[in-house]
Every structure is written in C-alpha cells, then in structure tokens.
XYZ file of C-alpha atoms in Angstrom:
560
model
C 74.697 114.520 88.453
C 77.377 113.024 86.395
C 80.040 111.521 88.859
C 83.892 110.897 88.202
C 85.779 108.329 90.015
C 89.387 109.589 89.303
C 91.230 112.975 89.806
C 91.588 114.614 86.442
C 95.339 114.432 86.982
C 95.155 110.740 86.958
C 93.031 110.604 84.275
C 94.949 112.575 81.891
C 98.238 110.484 82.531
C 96.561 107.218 82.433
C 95.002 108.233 79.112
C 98.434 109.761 77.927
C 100.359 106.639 78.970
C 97.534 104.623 76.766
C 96.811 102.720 79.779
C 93.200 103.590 79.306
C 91.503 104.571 76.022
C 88.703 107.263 75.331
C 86.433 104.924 74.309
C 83.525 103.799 76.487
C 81.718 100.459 77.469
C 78.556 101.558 75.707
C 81.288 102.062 72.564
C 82.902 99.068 72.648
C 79.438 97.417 72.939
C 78.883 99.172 70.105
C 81.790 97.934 67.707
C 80.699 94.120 68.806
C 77.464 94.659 67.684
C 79.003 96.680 64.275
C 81.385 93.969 63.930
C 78.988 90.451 63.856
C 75.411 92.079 64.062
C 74.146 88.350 63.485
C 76.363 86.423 65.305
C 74.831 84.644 68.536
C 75.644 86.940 71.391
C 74.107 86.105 74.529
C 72.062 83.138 75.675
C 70.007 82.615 79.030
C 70.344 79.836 81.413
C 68.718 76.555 80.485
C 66.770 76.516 83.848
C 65.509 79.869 83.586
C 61.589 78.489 83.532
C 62.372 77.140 86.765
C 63.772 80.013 88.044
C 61.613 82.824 87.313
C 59.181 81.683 84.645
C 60.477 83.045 81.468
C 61.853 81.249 78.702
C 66.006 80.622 78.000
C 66.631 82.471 74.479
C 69.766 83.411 72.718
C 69.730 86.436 71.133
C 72.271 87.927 68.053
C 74.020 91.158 68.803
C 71.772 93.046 67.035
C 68.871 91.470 68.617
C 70.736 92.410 72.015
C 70.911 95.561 70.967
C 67.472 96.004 70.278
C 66.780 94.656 73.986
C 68.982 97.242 75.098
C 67.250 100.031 73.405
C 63.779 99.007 75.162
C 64.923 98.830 78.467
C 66.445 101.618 77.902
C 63.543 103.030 76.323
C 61.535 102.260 79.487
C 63.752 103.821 82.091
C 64.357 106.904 79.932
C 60.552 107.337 80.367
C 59.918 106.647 83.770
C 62.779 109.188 84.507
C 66.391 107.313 84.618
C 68.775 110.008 83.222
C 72.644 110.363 83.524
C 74.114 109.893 86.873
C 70.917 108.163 87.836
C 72.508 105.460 90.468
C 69.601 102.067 90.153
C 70.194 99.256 92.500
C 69.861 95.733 90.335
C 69.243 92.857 91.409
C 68.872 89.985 88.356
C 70.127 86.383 88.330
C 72.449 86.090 85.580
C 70.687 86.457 82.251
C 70.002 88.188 79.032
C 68.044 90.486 80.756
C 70.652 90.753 83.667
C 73.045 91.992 81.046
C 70.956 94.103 78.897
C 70.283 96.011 82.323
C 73.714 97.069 82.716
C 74.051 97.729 78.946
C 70.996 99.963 78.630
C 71.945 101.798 82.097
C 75.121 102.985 80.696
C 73.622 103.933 77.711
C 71.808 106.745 79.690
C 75.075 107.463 81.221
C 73.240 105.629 84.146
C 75.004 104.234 87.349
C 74.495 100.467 88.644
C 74.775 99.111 91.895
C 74.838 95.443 92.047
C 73.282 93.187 94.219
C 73.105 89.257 94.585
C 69.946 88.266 94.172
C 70.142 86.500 98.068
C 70.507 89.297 99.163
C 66.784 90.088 101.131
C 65.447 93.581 102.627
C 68.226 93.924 105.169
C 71.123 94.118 102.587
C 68.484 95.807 99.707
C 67.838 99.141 101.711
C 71.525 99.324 103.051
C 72.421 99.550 99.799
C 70.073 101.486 98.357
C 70.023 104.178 101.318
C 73.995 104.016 101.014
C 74.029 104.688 96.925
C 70.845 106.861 96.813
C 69.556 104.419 94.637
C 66.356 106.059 92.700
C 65.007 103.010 91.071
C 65.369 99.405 91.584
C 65.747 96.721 88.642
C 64.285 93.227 89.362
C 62.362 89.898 88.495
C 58.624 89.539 89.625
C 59.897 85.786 91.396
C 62.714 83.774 91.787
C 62.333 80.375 93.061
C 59.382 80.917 96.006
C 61.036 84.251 96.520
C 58.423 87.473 95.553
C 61.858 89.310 94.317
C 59.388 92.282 93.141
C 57.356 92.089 95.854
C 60.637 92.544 98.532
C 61.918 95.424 96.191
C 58.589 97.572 96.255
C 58.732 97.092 99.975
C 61.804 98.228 99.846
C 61.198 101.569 97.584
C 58.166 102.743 100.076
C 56.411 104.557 97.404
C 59.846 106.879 97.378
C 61.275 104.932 94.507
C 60.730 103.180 91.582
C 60.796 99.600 90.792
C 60.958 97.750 87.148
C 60.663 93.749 87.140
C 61.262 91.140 84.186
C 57.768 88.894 84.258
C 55.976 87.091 84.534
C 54.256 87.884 88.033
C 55.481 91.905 87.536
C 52.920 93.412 90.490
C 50.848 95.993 89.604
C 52.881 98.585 91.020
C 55.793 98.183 89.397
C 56.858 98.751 85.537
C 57.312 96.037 83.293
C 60.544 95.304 81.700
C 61.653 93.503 78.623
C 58.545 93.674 76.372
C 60.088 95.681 72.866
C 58.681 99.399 72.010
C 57.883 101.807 69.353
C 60.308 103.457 67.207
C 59.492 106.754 68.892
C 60.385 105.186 72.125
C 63.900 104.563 70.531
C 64.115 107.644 69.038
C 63.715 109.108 72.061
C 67.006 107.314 73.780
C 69.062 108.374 70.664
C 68.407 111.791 71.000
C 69.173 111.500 74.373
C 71.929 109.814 74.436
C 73.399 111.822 71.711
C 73.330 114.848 73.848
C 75.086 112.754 76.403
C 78.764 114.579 77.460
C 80.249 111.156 78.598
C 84.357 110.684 79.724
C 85.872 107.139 80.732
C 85.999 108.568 84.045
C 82.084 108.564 84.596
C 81.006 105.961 87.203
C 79.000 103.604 85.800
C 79.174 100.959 88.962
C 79.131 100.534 92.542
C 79.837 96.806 93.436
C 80.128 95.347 96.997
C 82.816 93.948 99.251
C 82.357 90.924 100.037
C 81.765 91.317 103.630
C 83.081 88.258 105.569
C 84.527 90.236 108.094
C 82.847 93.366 108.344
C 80.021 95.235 107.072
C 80.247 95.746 102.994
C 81.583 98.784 101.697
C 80.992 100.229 97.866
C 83.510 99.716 95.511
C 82.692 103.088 92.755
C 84.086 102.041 89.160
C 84.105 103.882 85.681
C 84.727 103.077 82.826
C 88.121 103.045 82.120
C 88.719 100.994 85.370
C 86.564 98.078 84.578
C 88.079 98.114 80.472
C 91.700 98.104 82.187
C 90.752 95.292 84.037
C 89.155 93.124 81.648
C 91.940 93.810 78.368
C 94.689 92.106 81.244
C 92.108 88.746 81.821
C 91.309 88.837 77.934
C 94.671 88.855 77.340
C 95.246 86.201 79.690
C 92.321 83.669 78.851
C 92.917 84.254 75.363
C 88.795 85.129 74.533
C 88.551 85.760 70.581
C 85.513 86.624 68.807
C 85.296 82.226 68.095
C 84.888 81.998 71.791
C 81.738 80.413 74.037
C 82.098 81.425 77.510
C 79.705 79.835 80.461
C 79.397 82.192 83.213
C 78.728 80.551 86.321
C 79.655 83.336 88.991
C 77.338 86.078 90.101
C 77.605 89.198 87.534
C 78.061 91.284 90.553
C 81.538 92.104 91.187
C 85.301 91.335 90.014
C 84.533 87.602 89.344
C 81.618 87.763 87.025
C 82.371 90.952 85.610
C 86.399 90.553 85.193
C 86.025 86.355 84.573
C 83.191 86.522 81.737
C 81.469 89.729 80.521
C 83.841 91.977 79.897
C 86.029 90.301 78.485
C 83.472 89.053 76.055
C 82.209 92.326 75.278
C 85.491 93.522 74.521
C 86.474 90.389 72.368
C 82.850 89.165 70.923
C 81.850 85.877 70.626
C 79.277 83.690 72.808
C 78.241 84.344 76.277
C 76.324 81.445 77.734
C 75.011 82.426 81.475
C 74.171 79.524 84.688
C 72.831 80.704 87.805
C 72.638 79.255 90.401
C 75.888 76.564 90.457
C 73.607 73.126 89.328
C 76.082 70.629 87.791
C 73.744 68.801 85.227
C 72.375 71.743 83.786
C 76.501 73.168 83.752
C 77.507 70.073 82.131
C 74.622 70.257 80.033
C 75.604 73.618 78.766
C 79.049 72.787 78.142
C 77.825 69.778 75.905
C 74.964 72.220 74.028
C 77.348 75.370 73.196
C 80.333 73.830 72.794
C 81.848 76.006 75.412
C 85.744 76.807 75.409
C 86.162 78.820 78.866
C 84.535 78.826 81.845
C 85.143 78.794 85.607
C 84.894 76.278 88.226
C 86.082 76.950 92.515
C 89.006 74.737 93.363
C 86.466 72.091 95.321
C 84.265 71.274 91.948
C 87.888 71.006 89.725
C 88.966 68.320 92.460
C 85.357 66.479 92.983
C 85.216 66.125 89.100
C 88.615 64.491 89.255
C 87.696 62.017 92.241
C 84.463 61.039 90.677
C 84.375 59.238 87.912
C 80.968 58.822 87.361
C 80.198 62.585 88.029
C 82.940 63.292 85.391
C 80.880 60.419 82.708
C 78.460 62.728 82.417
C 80.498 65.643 81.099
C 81.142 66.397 77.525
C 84.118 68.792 78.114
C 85.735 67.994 75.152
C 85.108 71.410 73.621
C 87.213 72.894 76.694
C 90.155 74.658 76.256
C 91.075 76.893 79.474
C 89.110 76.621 82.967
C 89.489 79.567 85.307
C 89.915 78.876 88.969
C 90.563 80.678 92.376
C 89.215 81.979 95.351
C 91.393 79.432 97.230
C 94.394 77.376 96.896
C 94.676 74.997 93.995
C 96.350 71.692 94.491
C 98.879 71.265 91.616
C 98.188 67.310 91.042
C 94.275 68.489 90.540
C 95.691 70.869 87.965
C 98.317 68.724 86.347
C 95.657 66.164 85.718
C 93.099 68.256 84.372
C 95.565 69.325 81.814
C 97.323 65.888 81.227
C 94.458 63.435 81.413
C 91.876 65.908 79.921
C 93.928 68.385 77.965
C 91.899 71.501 79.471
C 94.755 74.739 80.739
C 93.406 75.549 84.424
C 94.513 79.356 85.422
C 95.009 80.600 88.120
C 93.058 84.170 88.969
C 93.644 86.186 92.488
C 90.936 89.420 92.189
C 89.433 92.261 94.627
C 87.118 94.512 93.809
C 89.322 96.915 94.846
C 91.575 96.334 91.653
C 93.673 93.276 92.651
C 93.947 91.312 89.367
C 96.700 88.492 89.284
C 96.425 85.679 86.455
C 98.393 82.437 86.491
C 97.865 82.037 82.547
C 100.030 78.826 80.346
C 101.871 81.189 78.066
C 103.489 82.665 81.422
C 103.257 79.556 83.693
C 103.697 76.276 81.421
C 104.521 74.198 83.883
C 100.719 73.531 86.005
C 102.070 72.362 89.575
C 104.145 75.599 89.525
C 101.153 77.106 88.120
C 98.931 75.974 90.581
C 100.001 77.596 93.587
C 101.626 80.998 92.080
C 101.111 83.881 90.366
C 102.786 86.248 88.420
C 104.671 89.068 90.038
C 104.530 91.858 88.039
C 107.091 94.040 89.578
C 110.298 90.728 88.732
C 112.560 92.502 86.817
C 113.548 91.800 83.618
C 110.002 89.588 83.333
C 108.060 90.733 79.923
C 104.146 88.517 80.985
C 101.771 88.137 78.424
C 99.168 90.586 79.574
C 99.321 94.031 78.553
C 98.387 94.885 82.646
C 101.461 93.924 83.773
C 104.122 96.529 82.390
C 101.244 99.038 83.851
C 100.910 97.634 87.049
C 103.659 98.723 89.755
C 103.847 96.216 92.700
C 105.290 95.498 96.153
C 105.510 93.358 99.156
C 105.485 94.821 102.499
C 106.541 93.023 105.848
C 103.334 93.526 107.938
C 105.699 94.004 111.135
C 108.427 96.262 109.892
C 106.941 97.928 107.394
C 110.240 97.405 104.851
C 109.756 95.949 101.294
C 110.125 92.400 100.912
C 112.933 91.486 98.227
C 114.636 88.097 99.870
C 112.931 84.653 97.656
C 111.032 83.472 100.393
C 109.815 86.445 102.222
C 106.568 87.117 102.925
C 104.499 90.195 103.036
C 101.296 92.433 102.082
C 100.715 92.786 98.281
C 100.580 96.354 97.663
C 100.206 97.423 94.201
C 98.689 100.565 92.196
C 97.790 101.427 88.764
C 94.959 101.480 85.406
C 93.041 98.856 87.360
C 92.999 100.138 91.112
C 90.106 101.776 91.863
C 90.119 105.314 93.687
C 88.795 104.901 97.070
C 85.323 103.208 98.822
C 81.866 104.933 98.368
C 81.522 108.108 101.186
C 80.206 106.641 104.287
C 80.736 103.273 103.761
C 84.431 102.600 105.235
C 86.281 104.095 107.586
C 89.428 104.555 106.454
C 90.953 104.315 102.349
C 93.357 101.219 101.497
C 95.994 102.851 100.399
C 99.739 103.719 101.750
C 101.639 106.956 101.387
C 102.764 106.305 97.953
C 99.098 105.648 96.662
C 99.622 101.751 96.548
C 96.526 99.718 97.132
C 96.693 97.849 100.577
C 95.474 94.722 99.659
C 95.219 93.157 102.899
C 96.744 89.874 100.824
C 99.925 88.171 102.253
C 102.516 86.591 99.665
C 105.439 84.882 99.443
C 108.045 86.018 97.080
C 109.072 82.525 94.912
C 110.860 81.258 91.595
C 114.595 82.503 89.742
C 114.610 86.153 90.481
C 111.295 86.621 92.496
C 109.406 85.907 89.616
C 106.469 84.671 90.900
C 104.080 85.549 94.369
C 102.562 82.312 96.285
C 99.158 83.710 98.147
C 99.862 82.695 102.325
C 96.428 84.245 103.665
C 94.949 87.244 104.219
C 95.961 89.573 106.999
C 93.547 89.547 109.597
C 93.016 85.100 108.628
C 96.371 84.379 109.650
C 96.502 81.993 113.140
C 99.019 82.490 115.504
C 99.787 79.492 117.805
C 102.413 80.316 120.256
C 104.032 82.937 118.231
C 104.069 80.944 114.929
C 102.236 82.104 112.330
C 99.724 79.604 110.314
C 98.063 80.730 107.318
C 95.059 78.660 107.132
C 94.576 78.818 103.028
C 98.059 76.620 102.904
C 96.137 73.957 104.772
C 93.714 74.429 103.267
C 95.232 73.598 99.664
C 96.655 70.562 101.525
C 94.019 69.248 102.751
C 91.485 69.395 99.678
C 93.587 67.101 98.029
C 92.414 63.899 100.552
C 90.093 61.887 98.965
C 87.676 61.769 102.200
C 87.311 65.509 101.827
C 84.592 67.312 99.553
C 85.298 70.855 101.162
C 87.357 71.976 104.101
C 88.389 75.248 106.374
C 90.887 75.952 108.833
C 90.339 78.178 111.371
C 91.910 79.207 114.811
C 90.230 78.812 117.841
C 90.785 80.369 121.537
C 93.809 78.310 123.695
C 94.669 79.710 127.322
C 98.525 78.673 126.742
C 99.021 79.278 122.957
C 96.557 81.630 122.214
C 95.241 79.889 119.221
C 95.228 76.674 117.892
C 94.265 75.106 114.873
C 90.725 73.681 114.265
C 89.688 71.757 110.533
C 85.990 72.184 109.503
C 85.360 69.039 106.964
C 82.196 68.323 104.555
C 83.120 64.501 103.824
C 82.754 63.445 100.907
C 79.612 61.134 99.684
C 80.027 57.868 101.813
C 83.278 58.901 103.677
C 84.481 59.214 107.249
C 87.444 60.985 108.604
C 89.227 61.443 111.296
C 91.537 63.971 112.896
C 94.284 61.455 113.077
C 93.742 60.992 108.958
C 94.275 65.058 108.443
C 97.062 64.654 110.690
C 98.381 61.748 108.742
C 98.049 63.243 105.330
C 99.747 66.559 105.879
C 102.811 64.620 107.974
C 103.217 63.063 104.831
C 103.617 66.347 102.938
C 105.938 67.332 105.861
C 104.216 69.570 106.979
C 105.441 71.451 109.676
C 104.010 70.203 113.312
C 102.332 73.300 114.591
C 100.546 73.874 111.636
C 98.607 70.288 112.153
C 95.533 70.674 113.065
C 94.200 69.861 116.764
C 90.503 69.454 116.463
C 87.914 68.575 113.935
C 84.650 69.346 113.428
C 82.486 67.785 110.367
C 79.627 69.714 109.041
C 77.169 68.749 106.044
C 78.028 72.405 104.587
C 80.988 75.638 104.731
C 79.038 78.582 105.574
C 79.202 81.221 102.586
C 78.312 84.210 101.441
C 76.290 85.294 98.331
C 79.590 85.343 96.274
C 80.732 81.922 97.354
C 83.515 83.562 99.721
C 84.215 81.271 102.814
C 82.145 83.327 106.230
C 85.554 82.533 108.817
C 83.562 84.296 111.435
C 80.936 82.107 111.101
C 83.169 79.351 111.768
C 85.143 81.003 114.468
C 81.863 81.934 116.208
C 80.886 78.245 116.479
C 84.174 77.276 117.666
C-alpha cells in the first residue's frame, strides 16, 4: 500500500507555492543519468576488500543505472512491489546507493539502518516498519552481517546480501540480469501511479536520550532539503564529493547524496572514518567537498605531520557540525589552507541551518552562527530560506524571543519539516499550536538586526548549577581549542547544595597530560564566566558514541 507523508492540503500549497516540484527522486536520477550517461558517477571505498570482500569500482551513470535496474530486477522478482517498506543495512557504497535507487524505482520504501547496529536494534526496527525484506552484505569486518539478518527474518521475511559469503538462504544481489528481467521492471514501473508525497524513507533518531523513533520522508521532503544544502555548498555537475558520514539519515543523505544526485558530478564514498585511506581519497579524486566533525578539522590543524600527509589542495569547501566550531580552527583552515569550512545544524526531523561564505564571509563569525532565516529584510543565498518561517521561543515563558541576545527554542516549519514520527514509535508529535517544528534546539539571537542564531545546547543538555544555566556545547567549543585536548564533553553531575555541577570528560591528545586547573586556566582566559568552569575531570581513552557519531551524554552522566 502506497503511503503519503503529507495532508493533501499541504501538498497542494507547497506544490503551488513551487516550494516542491512534481518531479520525483527516481526522475531526477533520471535526468543525471540523461544528462552525462558516461561521466564517472559513483565510486566505492578504497578499503572495500577489507571490509566485505568485494572490489572498490567506479561506475558511469549509465553503468549505475544498469546496477539499478538489476537490483531492481531481483527484488521485483522475489516480490518487492510499491509501498514495500525493506530495512537496509549497507556500509556506504555503490551498492549502498544503488539500493535506495532501485527501491524507489518500485515505488519501494527504505528504512535505514547503521550497519552497527546488531539484532537488538535490527528487529526493533523491522517489527516497528513492517519491514518485508531485509537488504545486506554476506560480512563486514568479522561480523556475519547476512547471517544476523536471516536470524533476524525467522523464515517470515526475506533477506538479499551483496557477496561474497551470501548464505545459502538468502538471495544474491548485485550480479547483472537478462533483458527480460529489465523488461520486466519497466513495465512495472511504468504502471507505477507515483506523487512526491509517496514515502520513500523511514530514517532513525538518533537516540541518545531515549529510545529511537522513525522519521517517515517522501519525496518532496528530502528534494526540499537537499536544493537548500546544494545551494549552499555550491555542488555543480564538475564536483567530487567524499562522503564520509553514514548514508542513513540527515547527514549523509542532506551532506552528500542528494545533493549530488540533484547536481551530478562525482560521488566518492569512505566508511568507516580511517584517515589514510580519507586522505588518500582526497589525493586520488581530486575531491572539492567533503565533511569532517569539528575534532578532526582541529587535530589536522595541531598536527603537522598528520596534515603532511594530506593532499587537500583540490579542496574547496569542508562541511562541519554536530558541535561547536572554534572560529581560529576555521579562520585558519581558510587563511593558511584556502579551504571555506561551513557551518551545518540538521535533524532528521527537518532542521536544516547552513553557515555558507556567500552569507557568512567573515569565518570566526561564521564559526559559531548560523543564519536566521526569519531576520527581516535578510535575502540568504539558499532558495530554503524565503520558504522557511522561523522562531525562538523562551522555554520558561513561552513568548517569542526578539531582544539580540535572547535565548530560546528554535521552532521553525515549512518544505523541509517532516509531518510527524512513525505510529508507535513516540509518544507525543514535535510540533506547537501553529504547526512549528519543536526542535528541542536552544539559540541565541546575534548580529545587526538578529541576523544570525548562535546554537547554546539542547533542551534537556542544559546544566543548571544553583539556578544558572550552563550549556555544555559552549564549553565545549572552548575547550576543543586547548592543545592538550583531542576530544572533550561537559556534562553535569549530581551536587546536594547546587544541584548540579560541572564535570569535563577529556581524551588527551597523543603524549599530553592535563589537568583540571589547565581547563580552568584556559577558559579564565576567555573570561569565561566562573560558574560555568568546570569542577571535576575525568580523562578517558574514548567519548562514548553512537552509530551516527552523536555524543551518548547519558552514558557519561551514568558514570558520573
């Protein structure tokens, strides 16, 4: 059953407004490949023989269209149809990406899935979604990825796997078919009644404070979202773009494949994070955008010798977020090494902020804000921006922030913001009385007019000590600038008098020690004020994450 995500009411005025467009993913995919049918498209990561065996290859858009059609092909056979929902979990890859292609072709739905996750997280997921098939690789690593999914399916479901080392009882994927095979997928798909509202995914939250709940998407959602970061990053059909983040949700979607399919040019997948083979990459392809979290733009900067052997001269914009970014890290990236570092603050949910040059020259101003779409009189260079209405709410009085220098909740609605969490999997929707997304996201309003939003923490992260409020990300961004440090958190911690204090969790970096007395030091001579200093430090060899790279607070706060 073919599933919208939208009310029709929404969908009509977005589409009259031109904030969406008719056409699909599986058309746009479509005018790429019409448009440089021998152009390289896609290429695999170089380590893929370690990973699971098969070899790297780079394939032309008409070559990934062919791959497209077989898998396709495949699942048409083994009975995928339209609003078929198939749980995937691929490390990103040409076959990672010709999976999502060919299940949309069908008019297919995909749920994503990290490939850490492991049978507790597969059949939440796959109960939750009614998953009827699950997409896979024979191995991983020393993992039996195929093995875990048929386990998984009980006989009830299906289960396709990339080789080599595809068990017996599941069906092989990747290998090219007949021509009646494809004719069989265009006829099908030709009969296909198919609107921008159809689903077509069902990513995850992130979970690092509660269980994960699914995010639906269709198609006019995700192509809203990814014209605004094209826009932003500047992608052209001359670009290379390395994709280091999971293809699983906003980042890898919104920071790399989307906006690739919509402009053309080179898409060079990495997984997992492993510098040398990422430098190497950069060096090979020639690679003009990719992404890098705040800690790896900094250690590159610190280390010299790390930073000797990268070729980034190709470079021309890095994408960064997830946590604050300190402006001298970004001034010298673009000073000393002439590479534009933006600024990106995403949810799932349809948060989707981007600090890009032509709107934020100047890269210490850049560094720590982000555009606010709602300043008056502002025209930004992404088309999202006149389409996106935003607001910030005081979380204790409930009034709308306007004062430079107040702080509230981002709220925000519109073309990107998707329409509520998959039945059964939250409690509650995100969204106020006037349909604005909740984000959950505290900002300070900043610059001439209000012009700009400077992320404070989120809701439920902030620590209060004695009544003052400390947002631990703004230490964070502080503290990541000391040379001693390779990573750090802040977190609060139980105090019988103040109620919480203020506890730093440091990964040194190689060959350093520190001290409590150094944090306290270095952010006394930022002026920072005294009861956001930290009062205890712990040191740890490693931040506990989760699949995404998000920072697991309760982790931290569990230890503490």
């Amino acid at each position: 059953m073919v599933v919208g995500c939208h009310p029709d009411e929404v969908v009509r005025d977005y589409l009259e407004r031109g904030w969406w467009q008719a056409e699909t993913i599986p058309e746009v995919f479509g005018r790429r490949v019409g448009a440089a049918p021998d152009a390289p498209a896609i290429t695999d990561p170089a380590n893929l023989a370690e990973l699971t065996g098969a070899l790297p290859r780079t394939l032309t858009w008409r070559e990934l269209d062919d791959h497209v059609t077989d898998i396709a092909a495949v699942l048409l056979d083994n009975g995928i149809r339209q609003g078929s929902t198939v749980a995937v979990q691929l490390p990103n890859s040409v076959a990672l990406t010709a999976v999502y292609l060919a299940l949309w072709r069908l008019g297919a739905v995909a749920t994503p899935m990290p490939v850490s996750y492991r049978r507790h997280e597969l059949t939440g997921i796959v109960a939750a979604t009614d998953a009827v098939a699950i997409i896979t690789v024979g191995s991983l690593g020393d993992r039996d990825l195929a093995g875990e999914a048929l386990a998984v399916a009980d006989g009830a479901r299906s289960v396709f796997a990339f080789g080599p080392g595809v068990p017996a009882d599941a069906v092989p994927l990747g290998d090219a078919v007949d021509a009646d095979a494809r004719n069989r997928v265009h006829e099908y798909v030709s009969g296909l009644s198919v609107t921008v509202n159809d689903r077509v995914t069902i990513c995850w939250t992130s979970g690092t404070e509660a269980a994960p709940k699914g995010i639906p998407r269709c198609h006019g959602d995700w192509l809203a979202v990814a014209g605004g970061v094209q826009d932003g990053l500047g992608v052209t059909p001359d670009s290379v773009v390395l994709n280091p983040f999971p293809m699983v949700n906003m980042a890898g979607f919104a920071g790399s494949f989307l906006p690739w399919l919509l402009a053309g040019g080179h898409l060079v997948q990495h997984h997992p994070l492993d510098l040398p083979v990422f430098f190497r990459q950069i060096a090979a392809h020639r690679v003009t955008h990719t992404s890098m979290p705040p800690a790896l733009l900094t250690m590159l900067l610190q280390n010299e010798a790390l930073r000797a052997q990268a070729d980034l001269s190709s470079l021309r914009t890095v994408g960064s977020g997830g946590a604050p970014l300190p402006p001298p890290v970004v001034a010298r990236w673009q000073e000393e090494l002439g590479i534009s570092v933006l600024n990106f603050f995403g949810s799932n949910e349809g948060v989707s902020l981007l600090g890009a040059p032509a709107d934020i020259p100047d890269p210490t101003v850049r560094a720590q804000h982000l555009p606010h779409y709602g300043a008056a009189g502002v025209r930004w260079s992404t088309r999202l921006a006149a389409r996106t209405a935003v607001k910030l709410v005081d979380v204790v009085s409930g009034e709308t922030v306007t004062a430079i220098g107040g702080r509230g909740e981002l709220r925000l609605r519109g073309p990107a913001v998707f329409a509520g969490y998959l039945p059964g999997t939250a409690t509650s929707e995100p969204f106020d009385d006037e349909g604005y997304l909740c984000s959950g996201d505290v900002f300070e309003l900043c610059g001439d007019g209000g012009r700009y939003l400077r992320f404070v923490d989120r809701v439920k992260e902030i620590i209060i000590r004695g009544g003052m409020n400390i947002a631990p990300a703004e230490i964070e961004g502080l503290l990541i600038d000391h040379p001693a440090i390779a990573d750090v958190a802040v977190v609060g911690y139980p105090d019988a008098v103040l109620g919480e204090k203020c506890c730093a969790v440091v990964v040194p970096a190689d060959g350093a020690t520190v001290t409590l007395a150094d944090l306290v030091a270095h952010l006394q001579a930022r002026e920072v004020a005294s009861f956001k200093l930290p009062e205890r430090l712990e040191i740890t060899d490693v931040l506990p994450r989760n699949p995404v790279g998000k920072l697991l607070r309760r982790d931290l706060r569990s230890r503490l």
